[in-house]
CSV table of C-alpha atoms in Angstrom, one decimal:
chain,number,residue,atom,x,y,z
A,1,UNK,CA,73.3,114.3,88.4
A,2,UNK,CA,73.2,112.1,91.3
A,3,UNK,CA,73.0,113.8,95.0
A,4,UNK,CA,75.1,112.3,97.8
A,5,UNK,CA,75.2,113.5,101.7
A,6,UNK,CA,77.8,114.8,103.0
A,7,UNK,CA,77.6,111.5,105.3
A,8,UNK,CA,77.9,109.2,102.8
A,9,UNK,CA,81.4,111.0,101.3
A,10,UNK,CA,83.0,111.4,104.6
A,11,UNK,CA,82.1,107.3,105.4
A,12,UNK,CA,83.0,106.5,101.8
A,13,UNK,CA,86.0,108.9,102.2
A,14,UNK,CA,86.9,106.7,105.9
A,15,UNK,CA,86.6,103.3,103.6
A,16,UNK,CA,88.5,104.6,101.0
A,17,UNK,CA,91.6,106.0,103.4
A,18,UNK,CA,91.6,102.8,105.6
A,19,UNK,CA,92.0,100.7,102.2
A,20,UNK,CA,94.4,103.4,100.5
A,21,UNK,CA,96.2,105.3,103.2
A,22,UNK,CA,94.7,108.5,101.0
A,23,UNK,CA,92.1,109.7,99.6
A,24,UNK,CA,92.3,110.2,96.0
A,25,UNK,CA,89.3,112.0,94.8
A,26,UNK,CA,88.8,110.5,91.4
A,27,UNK,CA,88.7,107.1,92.8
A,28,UNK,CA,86.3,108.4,95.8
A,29,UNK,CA,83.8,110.0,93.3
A,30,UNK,CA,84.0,106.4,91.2
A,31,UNK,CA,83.6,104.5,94.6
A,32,UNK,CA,80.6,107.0,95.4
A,33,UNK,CA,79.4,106.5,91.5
A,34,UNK,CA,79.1,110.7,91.5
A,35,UNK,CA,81.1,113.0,89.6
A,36,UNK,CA,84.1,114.9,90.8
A,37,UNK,CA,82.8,118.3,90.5
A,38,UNK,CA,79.6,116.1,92.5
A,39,UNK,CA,82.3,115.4,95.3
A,40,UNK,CA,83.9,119.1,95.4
A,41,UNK,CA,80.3,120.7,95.7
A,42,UNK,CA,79.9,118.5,98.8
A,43,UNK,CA,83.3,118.3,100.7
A,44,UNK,CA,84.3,121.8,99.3
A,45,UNK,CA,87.6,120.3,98.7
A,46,UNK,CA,90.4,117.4,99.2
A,47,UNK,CA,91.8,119.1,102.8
A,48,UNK,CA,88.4,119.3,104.2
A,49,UNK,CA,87.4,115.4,103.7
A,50,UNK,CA,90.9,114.8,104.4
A,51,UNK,CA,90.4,116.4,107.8
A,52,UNK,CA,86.8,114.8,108.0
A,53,UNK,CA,87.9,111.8,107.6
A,54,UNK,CA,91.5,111.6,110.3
A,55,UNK,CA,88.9,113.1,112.6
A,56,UNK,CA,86.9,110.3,112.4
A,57,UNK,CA,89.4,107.8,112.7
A,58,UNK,CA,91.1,109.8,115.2
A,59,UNK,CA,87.8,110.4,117.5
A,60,UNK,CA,87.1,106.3,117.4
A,61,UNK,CA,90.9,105.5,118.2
A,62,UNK,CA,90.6,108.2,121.6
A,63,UNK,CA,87.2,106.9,122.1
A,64,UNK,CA,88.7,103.3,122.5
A,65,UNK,CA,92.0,104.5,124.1
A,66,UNK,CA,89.4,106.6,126.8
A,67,UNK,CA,87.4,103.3,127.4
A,68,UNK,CA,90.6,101.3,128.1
A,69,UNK,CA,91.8,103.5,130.8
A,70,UNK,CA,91.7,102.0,134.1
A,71,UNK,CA,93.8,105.3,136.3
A,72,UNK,CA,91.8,108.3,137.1
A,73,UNK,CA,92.7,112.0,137.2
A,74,UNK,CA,95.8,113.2,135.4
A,75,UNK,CA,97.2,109.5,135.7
A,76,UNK,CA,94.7,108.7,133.5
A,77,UNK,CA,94.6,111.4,131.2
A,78,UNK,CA,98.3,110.7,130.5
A,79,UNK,CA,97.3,106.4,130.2
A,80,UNK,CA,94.8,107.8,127.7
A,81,UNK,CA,97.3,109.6,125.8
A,82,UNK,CA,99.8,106.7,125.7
A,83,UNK,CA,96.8,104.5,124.3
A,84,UNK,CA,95.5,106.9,121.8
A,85,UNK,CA,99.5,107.2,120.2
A,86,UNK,CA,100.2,103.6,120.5
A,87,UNK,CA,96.8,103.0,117.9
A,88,UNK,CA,98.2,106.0,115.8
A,89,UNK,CA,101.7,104.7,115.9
A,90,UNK,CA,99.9,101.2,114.5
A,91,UNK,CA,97.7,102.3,112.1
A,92,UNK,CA,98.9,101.6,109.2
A,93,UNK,CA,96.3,103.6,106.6
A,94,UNK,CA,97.7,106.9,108.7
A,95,UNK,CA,101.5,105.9,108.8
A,96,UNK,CA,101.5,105.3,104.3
A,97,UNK,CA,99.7,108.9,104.6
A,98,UNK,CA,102.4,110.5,106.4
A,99,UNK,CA,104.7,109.0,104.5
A,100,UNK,CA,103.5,109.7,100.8
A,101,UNK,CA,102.1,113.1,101.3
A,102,UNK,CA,104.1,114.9,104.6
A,103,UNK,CA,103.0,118.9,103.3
A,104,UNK,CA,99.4,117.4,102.9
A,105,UNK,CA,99.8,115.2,106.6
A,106,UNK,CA,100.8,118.6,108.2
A,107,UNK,CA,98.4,120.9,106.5
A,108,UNK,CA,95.6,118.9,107.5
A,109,UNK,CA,96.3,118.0,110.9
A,110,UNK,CA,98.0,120.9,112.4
A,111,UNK,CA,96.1,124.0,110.1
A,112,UNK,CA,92.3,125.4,110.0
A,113,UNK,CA,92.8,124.0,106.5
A,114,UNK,CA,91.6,120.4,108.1
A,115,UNK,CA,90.7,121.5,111.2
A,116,UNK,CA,91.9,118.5,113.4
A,117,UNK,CA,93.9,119.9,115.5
A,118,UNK,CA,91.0,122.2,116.8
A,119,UNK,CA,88.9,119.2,117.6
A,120,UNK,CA,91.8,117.0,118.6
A,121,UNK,CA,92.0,120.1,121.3
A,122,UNK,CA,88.4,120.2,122.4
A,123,UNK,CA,88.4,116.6,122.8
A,124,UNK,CA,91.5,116.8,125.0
A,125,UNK,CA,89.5,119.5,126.9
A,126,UNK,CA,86.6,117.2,127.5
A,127,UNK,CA,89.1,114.7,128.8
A,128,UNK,CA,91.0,117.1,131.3
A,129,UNK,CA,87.3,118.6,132.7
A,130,UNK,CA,86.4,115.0,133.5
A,131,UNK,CA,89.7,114.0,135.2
A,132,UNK,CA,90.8,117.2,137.1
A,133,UNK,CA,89.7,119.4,139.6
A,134,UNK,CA,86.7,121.2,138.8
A,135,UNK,CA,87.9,124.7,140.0
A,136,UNK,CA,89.9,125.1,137.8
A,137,UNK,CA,88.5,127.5,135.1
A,138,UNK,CA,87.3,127.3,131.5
A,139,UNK,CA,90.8,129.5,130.5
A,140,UNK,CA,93.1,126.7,132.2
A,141,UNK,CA,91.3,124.3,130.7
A,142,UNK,CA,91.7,125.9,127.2
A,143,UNK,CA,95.0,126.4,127.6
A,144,UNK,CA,96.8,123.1,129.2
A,145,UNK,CA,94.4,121.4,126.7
A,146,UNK,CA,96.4,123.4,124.2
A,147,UNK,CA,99.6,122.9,125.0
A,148,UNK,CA,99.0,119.5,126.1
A,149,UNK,CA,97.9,118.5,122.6
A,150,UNK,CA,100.8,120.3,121.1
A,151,UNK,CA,103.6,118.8,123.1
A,152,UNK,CA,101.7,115.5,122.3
A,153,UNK,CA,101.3,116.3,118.3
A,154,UNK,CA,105.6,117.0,118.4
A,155,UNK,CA,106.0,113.8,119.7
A,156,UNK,CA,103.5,112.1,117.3
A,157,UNK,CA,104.9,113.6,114.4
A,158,UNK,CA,108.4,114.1,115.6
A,159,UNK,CA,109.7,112.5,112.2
A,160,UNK,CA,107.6,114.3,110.1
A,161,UNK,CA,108.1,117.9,111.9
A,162,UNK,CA,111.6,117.5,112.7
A,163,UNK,CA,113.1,114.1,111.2
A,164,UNK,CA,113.8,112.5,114.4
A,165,UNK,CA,112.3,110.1,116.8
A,166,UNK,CA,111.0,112.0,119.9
A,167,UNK,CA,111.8,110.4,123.8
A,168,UNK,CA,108.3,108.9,125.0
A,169,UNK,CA,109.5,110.3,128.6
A,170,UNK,CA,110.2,113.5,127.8
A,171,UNK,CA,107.3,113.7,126.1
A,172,UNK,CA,105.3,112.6,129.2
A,173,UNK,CA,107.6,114.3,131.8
A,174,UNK,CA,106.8,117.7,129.8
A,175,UNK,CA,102.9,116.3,129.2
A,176,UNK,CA,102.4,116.0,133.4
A,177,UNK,CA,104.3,119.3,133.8
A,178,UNK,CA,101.6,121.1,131.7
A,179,UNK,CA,98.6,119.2,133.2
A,180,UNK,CA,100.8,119.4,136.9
A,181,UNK,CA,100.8,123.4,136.4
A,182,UNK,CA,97.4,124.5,135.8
């Protein structure tokens, strides 16, 4: 039996997706020359490198989108934002993925079951400590990064939550009156 890292199936898992738009894990474990029950032992499962791996790509696209930003405080949080969905509404890999497999898209990115959203959220946290006022306290912070993330996520996924197109300003009208409030 051959031994892979847990690194080397999430990176393989990141290749595989960004050729695929999914991850199928026979053709991961034949990519990875391992076994399937090799690639199960190390991911513990299809949701959890599924989440792995839209992390990843996710955390380099807000990396990017972060680095672009040229307002500060909430301004920029929200130029950030606007960056970060233009990239995910361009990315083609994540758009076939929604598409193909909706139940598996929303599982993953919205449920402990990938654990995205979680670290979409403390990412989003990171980004509102840096651009806001520092008295505010670790519970606002948790919180508007929260909802923040959420009313961001319905707009994102609008079409595959609802089946309709959301309005970009709402969406930021209701975005600056969570990070506005706290």
């Amino acid at each position: 039996m051959r031994v892979v890292s847990q690194e080397r199936v999430v990176r393989g898992g990141c290749a595989f997706f960004l050729r695929h738009g999914t991850v199928d894990m026979d053709g991961l474990a034949g990519s990875l020359s391992v076994s399937r029950a090799t690639l199960y032992r190390v991911v513990h499962g299809r949701d959890p490198l599924l989440g792995e791996v839209l992390w990843r790509l996710a955390d380099r696209m807000l990396a990017r989108a972060h680095a672009e930003t040229t307002s500060s405080g909430l301004d920029g949080v929200l130029e950030t934002t606007r960056r970060f969905a233009d990239q995910v509404r361009r990315a083609e890999p994540f758009l076939a993925f929604l598409a193909a497999e909706p139940a598996t898209a929303a599982r993953v990115l919205f449920t402990p079951a990938g654990g995205v959203h979680a670290r979409v959220v403390a990412a989003q946290r990171g980004i509102l400590a840096a651009a806001t006022d520092p008295a505010w306290s670790p519970g606002d912070l948790d919180g508007a990064a929260y909802l923040y993330v959420r009313i961001i996520e319905s707009a994102l996924y609008a079409e595959l939550l609802g089946g309709h197109q959301a309005d970009p300003g709402t969406t930021e009208r209701a975005a600056r009156a969570v990070l506005e409030a706290c």
